[in-house]
PDB file of C-alpha atoms in Angstrom:
ATOM      1  CA  UNK A  30     155.532-155.798-115.277  1.00  0.00           C
ATOM      2  CA  UNK A  31     152.195-153.721-115.332  1.00  0.00           C
ATOM      3  CA  UNK A  32     149.454-152.209-112.942  1.00  0.00           C
ATOM      4  CA  UNK A  33     147.718-155.900-113.503  1.00  0.00           C
ATOM      5  CA  UNK A  34     149.586-158.851-113.894  1.00  0.00           C
ATOM      6  CA  UNK A  35     151.559-158.710-111.488  1.00  0.00           C
ATOM      7  CA  UNK A  36     151.960-162.071-110.390  1.00  0.00           C
ATOM      8  CA  UNK A  37     153.025-164.569-113.369  1.00  0.00           C
ATOM      9  CA  UNK A  38     150.879-167.661-111.680  1.00  0.00           C
ATOM     10  CA  UNK A  39     149.758-168.861-108.704  1.00  0.00           C
ATOM     11  CA  UNK A  40     152.706-170.281-107.215  1.00  0.00           C
ATOM     12  CA  UNK A  41     155.484-167.247-107.999  1.00  0.00           C
ATOM     13  CA  UNK A  42     152.727-165.204-106.055  1.00  0.00           C
ATOM     14  CA  UNK A  43     152.928-167.781-103.140  1.00  0.00           C
ATOM     15  CA  UNK A  44     156.752-167.444-103.460  1.00  0.00           C
ATOM     16  CA  UNK A  45     156.609-163.386-102.584  1.00  0.00           C
ATOM     17  CA  UNK A  46     153.965-163.626-100.212  1.00  0.00           C
ATOM     18  CA  UNK A  47     155.794-166.300 -98.416  1.00  0.00           C
ATOM     19  CA  UNK A  48     159.806-164.488 -98.291  1.00  0.00           C
ATOM     20  CA  UNK A  49     156.902-162.091 -96.607  1.00  0.00           C
ATOM     21  CA  UNK A  50     155.957-163.582 -94.443  1.00  0.00           C
ATOM     22  CA  UNK A  51     159.198-165.317 -93.343  1.00  0.00           C
ATOM     23  CA  UNK A  52     159.822-162.053 -91.979  1.00  0.00           C
ATOM     24  CA  UNK A  53     157.095-162.583 -88.766  1.00  0.00           C
ATOM     25  CA  UNK A  54     158.536-165.403 -86.057  1.00  0.00           C
ATOM     26  CA  UNK A  55     156.217-168.289 -85.823  1.00  0.00           C
ATOM     27  CA  UNK A  56     154.887-170.611 -83.279  1.00  0.00           C
ATOM     28  CA  UNK A  57     155.005-174.672 -84.444  1.00  0.00           C
ATOM     29  CA  UNK A  58     153.059-172.771 -87.818  1.00  0.00           C
ATOM     30  CA  UNK A  59     150.777-174.980 -89.951  1.00  0.00           C
ATOM     31  CA  UNK A  60     150.214-173.555 -93.276  1.00  0.00           C
ATOM     32  CA  UNK A  61     146.644-173.680 -94.255  1.00  0.00           C
ATOM     33  CA  UNK A  62     145.323-173.352 -98.076  1.00  0.00           C
ATOM     34  CA  UNK A  63     141.710-172.490 -98.972  1.00  0.00           C
ATOM     35  CA  UNK A  64     140.704-175.620-101.885  1.00  0.00           C
ATOM     36  CA  UNK A  65     141.415-175.019-104.740  1.00  0.00           C
ATOM     37  CA  UNK A  66     143.431-172.620-105.916  1.00  0.00           C
ATOM     38  CA  UNK A  67     144.574-171.416-102.070  1.00  0.00           C
ATOM     39  CA  UNK A  68     146.076-174.505-103.023  1.00  0.00           C
ATOM     40  CA  UNK A  69     148.776-173.895-105.083  1.00  0.00           C
ATOM     41  CA  UNK A  70     150.325-170.622-103.601  1.00  0.00           C
ATOM     42  CA  UNK A  71     149.667-172.222 -99.900  1.00  0.00           C
ATOM     43  CA  UNK A  72     152.695-174.775-101.381  1.00  0.00           C
ATOM     44  CA  UNK A  73     154.865-172.506-101.913  1.00  0.00           C
ATOM     45  CA  UNK A  74     154.748-170.493 -99.075  1.00  0.00           C
ATOM     46  CA  UNK A  75     154.807-173.755 -96.549  1.00  0.00           C
ATOM     47  CA  UNK A  76     158.146-174.713 -98.714  1.00  0.00           C
ATOM     48  CA  UNK A  77     159.876-170.261 -98.142  1.00  0.00           C
ATOM     49  CA  UNK A  78     159.097-170.967 -94.429  1.00  0.00           C
ATOM     50  CA  UNK A  79     160.287-174.958 -94.069  1.00  0.00           C
ATOM     51  CA  UNK A  80     155.712-175.651 -92.392  1.00  0.00           C
ATOM     52  CA  UNK A  81     153.312-177.841 -92.687  1.00  0.00           C
ATOM     53  CA  UNK A  82     151.282-177.901 -95.484  1.00  0.00           C
ATOM     54  CA  UNK A  83     147.199-179.364 -96.047  1.00  0.00           C
ATOM     55  CA  UNK A  84     143.744-177.594 -97.018  1.00  0.00           C
ATOM     56  CA  UNK A  85     141.079-175.667 -95.966  1.00  0.00           C
ATOM     57  CA  UNK A  86     137.717-175.966 -97.676  1.00  0.00           C
ATOM     58  CA  UNK A  87     135.119-173.191 -97.853  1.00  0.00           C
ATOM     59  CA  UNK A  88     132.014-173.323-100.313  1.00  0.00           C
ATOM     60  CA  UNK A  89     130.415-170.008-101.246  1.00  0.00           C
ATOM     61  CA  UNK A  90     127.065-169.393-100.939  1.00  0.00           C
ATOM     62  CA  UNK A  91     125.303-168.024-104.137  1.00  0.00           C
ATOM     63  CA  UNK A  92     122.838-164.900-104.508  1.00  0.00           C
ATOM     64  CA  UNK A  93     119.712-165.823-106.806  1.00  0.00           C
ATOM     65  CA  UNK A  94     119.747-165.547-109.586  1.00  0.00           C
ATOM     66  CA  UNK A  95     123.577-164.688-109.716  1.00  0.00           C
ATOM     67  CA  UNK A  96     125.522-168.629-107.770  1.00  0.00           C
ATOM     68  CA  UNK A  97     128.980-166.295-108.890  1.00  0.00           C
ATOM     69  CA  UNK A  98     128.286-163.209-106.162  1.00  0.00           C
ATOM     70  CA  UNK A  99     129.024-164.135-102.758  1.00  0.00           C
ATOM     71  CA  UNK A 100     126.233-163.617-100.823  1.00  0.00           C
ATOM     72  CA  UNK A 101     127.870-166.184 -97.569  1.00  0.00           C
ATOM     73  CA  UNK A 102     130.551-168.925 -97.211  1.00  0.00           C
ATOM     74  CA  UNK A 103     129.431-172.535 -95.613  1.00  0.00           C
ATOM     75  CA  UNK A 104     132.231-175.559 -94.161  1.00  0.00           C
ATOM     76  CA  UNK A 105     132.311-179.401 -94.166  1.00  0.00           C
ATOM     77  CA  UNK A 106     130.839-178.321 -90.555  1.00  0.00           C
ATOM     78  CA  UNK A 107     129.127-176.159 -88.450  1.00  0.00           C
ATOM     79  CA  UNK A 108     126.977-173.002 -89.758  1.00  0.00           C
ATOM     80  CA  UNK A 109     127.465-170.839 -92.448  1.00  0.00           C
ATOM     81  CA  UNK A 110     128.353-167.168 -92.451  1.00  0.00           C
ATOM     82  CA  UNK A 111     126.842-164.706 -94.054  1.00  0.00           C
ATOM     83  CA  UNK A 112     127.114-161.138 -94.638  1.00  0.00           C
ATOM     84  CA  UNK A 113     124.838-159.534 -93.114  1.00  0.00           C
ATOM     85  CA  UNK A 114     124.981-155.179 -95.158  1.00  0.00           C
ATOM     86  CA  UNK A 115     124.825-157.844 -98.758  1.00  0.00           C
ATOM     87  CA  UNK A 116     121.194-160.077 -97.670  1.00  0.00           C
ATOM     88  CA  UNK A 117     119.892-156.691 -96.119  1.00  0.00           C
ATOM     89  CA  UNK A 118     120.602-154.827 -99.372  1.00  0.00           C
ATOM     90  CA  UNK A 119     119.158-157.845-101.676  1.00  0.00           C
ATOM     91  CA  UNK A 120     116.629-158.233 -98.928  1.00  0.00           C
ATOM     92  CA  UNK A 121     117.695-161.532 -98.237  1.00  0.00           C
ATOM     93  CA  UNK A 122     117.295-163.684 -94.967  1.00  0.00           C
ATOM     94  CA  UNK A 123     119.629-166.612 -94.002  1.00  0.00           C
ATOM     95  CA  UNK A 124     116.485-169.484 -94.433  1.00  0.00           C
ATOM     96  CA  UNK A 125     115.728-167.815 -97.623  1.00  0.00           C
ATOM     97  CA  UNK A 126     119.145-169.214 -98.782  1.00  0.00           C
ATOM     98  CA  UNK A 127     118.628-172.563 -96.679  1.00  0.00           C
ATOM     99  CA  UNK A 128     118.920-174.830-100.148  1.00  0.00           C
ATOM    100  CA  UNK A 129     121.917-173.502-101.714  1.00  0.00           C
ATOM    101  CA  UNK A 130     124.101-173.775 -98.394  1.00  0.00           C
ATOM    102  CA  UNK A 131     122.954-177.625 -98.168  1.00  0.00           C
ATOM    103  CA  UNK A 132     124.122-178.225-101.989  1.00  0.00           C
ATOM    104  CA  UNK A 133     127.883-175.974-101.219  1.00  0.00           C
ATOM    105  CA  UNK A 134     127.753-177.899 -97.662  1.00  0.00           C
ATOM    106  CA  UNK A 135     127.694-181.402 -99.675  1.00  0.00           C
ATOM    107  CA  UNK A 136     129.550-180.282-101.744  1.00  0.00           C
ATOM    108  CA  UNK A 137     132.477-179.253 -99.141  1.00  0.00           C
ATOM    109  CA  UNK A 138     132.325-182.553 -97.923  1.00  0.00           C
ATOM    110  CA  UNK A 139     133.372-184.040-101.086  1.00  0.00           C
ATOM    111  CA  UNK A 140     136.451-182.288-100.951  1.00  0.00           C
ATOM    112  CA  UNK A 141     137.042-182.304 -97.778  1.00  0.00           C
ATOM    113  CA  UNK A 142     136.766-186.408 -98.358  1.00  0.00           C
ATOM    114  CA  UNK A 143     138.923-186.261-101.709  1.00  0.00           C
ATOM    115  CA  UNK A 144     141.627-184.068-100.689  1.00  0.00           C
ATOM    116  CA  UNK A 145     141.669-185.696 -97.520  1.00  0.00           C
ATOM    117  CA  UNK A 146     142.124-189.847 -99.140  1.00  0.00           C
ATOM    118  CA  UNK A 147     141.101-190.992 -95.798  1.00  0.00           C
ATOM    119  CA  UNK A 148     143.310-189.076 -93.376  1.00  0.00           C
ATOM    120  CA  UNK A 149     143.283-187.420 -90.631  1.00  0.00           C
ATOM    121  CA  UNK A 150     143.508-183.214 -90.564  1.00  0.00           C
ATOM    122  CA  UNK A 151     147.302-182.063 -89.307  1.00  0.00           C
ATOM    123  CA  UNK A 152     145.630-181.009 -85.783  1.00  0.00           C
ATOM    124  CA  UNK A 153     145.706-176.918 -85.639  1.00  0.00           C
ATOM    125  CA  UNK A 154     145.462-176.959 -82.199  1.00  0.00           C
ATOM    126  CA  UNK A 155     148.330-174.379 -80.229  1.00  0.00           C
ATOM    127  CA  UNK A 156     149.941-173.993 -83.009  1.00  0.00           C
ATOM    128  CA  UNK A 157     149.486-170.943 -86.033  1.00  0.00           C
ATOM    129  CA  UNK A 158     147.590-171.515 -88.330  1.00  0.00           C
ATOM    130  CA  UNK A 159     148.458-169.254 -92.071  1.00  0.00           C
ATOM    131  CA  UNK A 160     145.235-169.477 -93.718  1.00  0.00           C
ATOM    132  CA  UNK A 161     146.352-168.749 -97.311  1.00  0.00           C
ATOM    133  CA  UNK A 162     143.897-168.325-100.748  1.00  0.00           C
ATOM    134  CA  UNK A 163     144.809-166.305-104.254  1.00  0.00           C
ATOM    135  CA  UNK A 164     143.139-163.433-104.068  1.00  0.00           C
ATOM    136  CA  UNK A 165     140.513-161.937-101.712  1.00  0.00           C
ATOM    137  CA  UNK A 166     137.454-159.663-103.711  1.00  0.00           C
ATOM    138  CA  UNK A 167     133.970-159.857-101.491  1.00  0.00           C
ATOM    139  CA  UNK A 168     136.112-162.209 -98.479  1.00  0.00           C
ATOM    140  CA  UNK A 169     133.328-164.888 -97.095  1.00  0.00           C
ATOM    141  CA  UNK A 170     134.828-167.973 -97.565  1.00  0.00           C
ATOM    142  CA  UNK A 171     138.045-166.416 -95.738  1.00  0.00           C
ATOM    143  CA  UNK A 172     135.828-165.866 -92.872  1.00  0.00           C
ATOM    144  CA  UNK A 173     133.462-168.804 -93.210  1.00  0.00           C
ATOM    145  CA  UNK A 174     137.243-170.487 -93.267  1.00  0.00           C
ATOM    146  CA  UNK A 175     138.084-168.737 -91.011  1.00  0.00           C
ATOM    147  CA  UNK A 176     135.241-169.256 -88.067  1.00  0.00           C
ATOM    148  CA  UNK A 177     136.096-173.177 -88.436  1.00  0.00           C
ATOM    149  CA  UNK A 178     139.488-172.740 -87.426  1.00  0.00           C
ATOM    150  CA  UNK A 179     138.800-171.223 -84.525  1.00  0.00           C
ATOM    151  CA  UNK A 180     137.093-173.947 -83.100  1.00  0.00           C
ATOM    152  CA  UNK A 181     140.089-175.924 -83.326  1.00  0.00           C
ATOM    153  CA  UNK A 182     141.912-174.110 -80.755  1.00  0.00           C
ATOM    154  CA  UNK A 183     144.764-172.562 -82.114  1.00  0.00           C
ATOM    155  CA  UNK A 184     147.227-170.351 -80.957  1.00  0.00           C
ATOM    156  CA  UNK A 185     147.338-167.515 -83.226  1.00  0.00           C
ATOM    157  CA  UNK A 186     145.248-167.156 -87.334  1.00  0.00           C
ATOM    158  CA  UNK A 187     146.804-165.281 -90.114  1.00  0.00           C
ATOM    159  CA  UNK A 188     144.795-164.547 -93.688  1.00  0.00           C
ATOM    160  CA  UNK A 189     147.283-163.695 -95.920  1.00  0.00           C
ATOM    161  CA  UNK A 190     146.845-163.917-100.617  1.00  0.00           C
ATOM    162  CA  UNK A 191     149.107-162.029-103.027  1.00  0.00           C
ATOM    163  CA  UNK A 192     146.358-159.819-103.470  1.00  0.00           C
ATOM    164  CA  UNK A 193     143.108-158.344-101.549  1.00  0.00           C
ATOM    165  CA  UNK A 194     139.935-156.052-101.809  1.00  0.00           C
ATOM    166  CA  UNK A 195     141.069-153.235 -99.348  1.00  0.00           C
ATOM    167  CA  UNK A 196     137.681-153.277 -97.752  1.00  0.00           C
ATOM    168  CA  UNK A 197     137.573-157.211 -97.564  1.00  0.00           C
ATOM    169  CA  UNK A 198     140.555-157.152 -95.871  1.00  0.00           C
ATOM    170  CA  UNK A 199     139.659-154.461 -93.082  1.00  0.00           C
ATOM    171  CA  UNK A 200     136.604-156.299 -92.613  1.00  0.00           C
ATOM    172  CA  UNK A 201     138.013-159.804 -92.290  1.00  0.00           C
ATOM    173  CA  UNK A 202     140.362-158.204 -89.101  1.00  0.00           C
ATOM    174  CA  UNK A 203     137.465-158.825 -87.058  1.00  0.00           C
ATOM    175  CA  UNK A 204     137.829-163.028 -87.952  1.00  0.00           C
ATOM    176  CA  UNK A 205     141.760-163.144 -87.583  1.00  0.00           C
ATOM    177  CA  UNK A 206     144.644-161.570 -85.749  1.00  0.00           C
ATOM    178  CA  UNK A 207     146.621-160.828 -88.451  1.00  0.00           C
ATOM    179  CA  UNK A 208     145.542-160.193 -92.365  1.00  0.00           C
ATOM    180  CA  UNK A 209     148.880-160.063 -95.139  1.00  0.00           C
ATOM    181  CA  UNK A 210     148.197-159.034 -98.734  1.00  0.00           C
ATOM    182  CA  UNK A 211     150.739-158.153-100.813  1.00  0.00           C
ATOM    183  CA  UNK A 212     148.379-155.608-102.874  1.00  0.00           C
ATOM    184  CA  UNK A 213     145.129-153.765-101.803  1.00  0.00           C
ATOM    185  CA  UNK A 214     144.557-151.847-104.794  1.00  0.00           C
ATOM    186  CA  UNK A 215     141.381-149.698-104.881  1.00  0.00           C
ATOM    187  CA  UNK A 216     139.855-150.796-108.519  1.00  0.00           C
ATOM    188  CA  UNK A 217     140.223-154.451-108.024  1.00  0.00           C
ATOM    189  CA  UNK A 218     137.616-156.246-110.124  1.00  0.00           C
ATOM    190  CA  UNK A 219     138.697-159.981-110.554  1.00  0.00           C
ATOM    191  CA  UNK A 220     141.523-161.809-108.743  1.00  0.00           C
ATOM    192  CA  UNK A 221     142.015-163.446-112.491  1.00  0.00           C
ATOM    193  CA  UNK A 222     143.454-159.559-113.538  1.00  0.00           C
ATOM    194  CA  UNK A 223     146.186-160.118-111.338  1.00  0.00           C
ATOM    195  CA  UNK A 224     147.855-163.275-112.470  1.00  0.00           C
ATOM    196  CA  UNK A 225     149.161-163.975-116.060  1.00  0.00           C
ATOM    197  CA  UNK A 226     148.307-167.848-115.835  1.00  0.00           C
ATOM    198  CA  UNK A 227     144.646-168.848-113.962  1.00  0.00           C
ATOM    199  CA  UNK A 228     144.125-171.889-115.536  1.00  0.00           C
ATOM    200  CA  UNK A 229     140.776-173.133-112.661  1.00  0.00           C
ATOM    201  CA  UNK A 230     143.324-175.461-110.355  1.00  0.00           C
ATOM    202  CA  UNK A 231     141.601-179.644-110.796  1.00  0.00           C
ATOM    203  CA  UNK A 232     140.906-181.708-107.726  1.00  0.00           C
ATOM    204  CA  UNK A 233     143.486-184.218-108.699  1.00  0.00           C
ATOM    205  CA  UNK A 234     146.518-180.890-108.928  1.00  0.00           C
ATOM    206  CA  UNK A 235     145.462-179.912-105.198  1.00  0.00           C
ATOM    207  CA  UNK A 236     145.675-183.696-104.244  1.00  0.00           C
ATOM    208  CA  UNK A 237     149.371-183.906-105.752  1.00  0.00           C
ATOM    209  CA  UNK A 238     150.202-181.217-103.772  1.00  0.00           C
ATOM    210  CA  UNK A 239     148.682-182.170-100.277  1.00  0.00           C
ATOM    211  CA  UNK A 240     150.274-185.570-101.435  1.00  0.00           C
ATOM    212  CA  UNK A 241     154.003-184.239-101.890  1.00  0.00           C
ATOM    213  CA  UNK A 242     154.325-181.520 -98.977  1.00  0.00           C
ATOM    214  CA  UNK A 243     156.788-178.231 -99.766  1.00  0.00           C
ATOM    215  CA  UNK A 244     158.995-178.799-102.268  1.00  0.00           C
TER     216      UNK A 244
END
């Protein structure tokens, strides 16, 4: 195994992450996969913990002219979460990104409807919630999802991912009770560099995984 390409694919990474999470005690746990790719990892985590699986949706708000560079994120409802330092560095205000926020929030609502297929989401109140993604780069989507989950009054909220940027992981600790990362490389540039197979996850795959529950 080389320094990069540490994980064959998302499922293999999820099984390793689940084994690490199984070392802890959980009260009525619920595993939430951040759509899309995080659901594949979360499915394996839920299988390992013998816990129910559901989905969390958060959409990155990109910088003007550079949509892949996240300056914030938003869920299907509620306010957007922005990285204040990034806004300051780019001389942006939240109101400058109103159109992007509205577009991404509409897409988050669409995806929730597709994934939930008319059912209510699993209750999060009073439970230990484990929010899972396939990696943590800037942390903006994880923070937005965490803020939304906190509104549901969980007993605790942990974030877990196979690979995390150390700075993002440290910053996320203000929003969750625990951050669990298998790898935290100082030179993380792109999450996909740490996977052999990092093919895009489709809406159909997310729906199938949620429908099957833990294997």
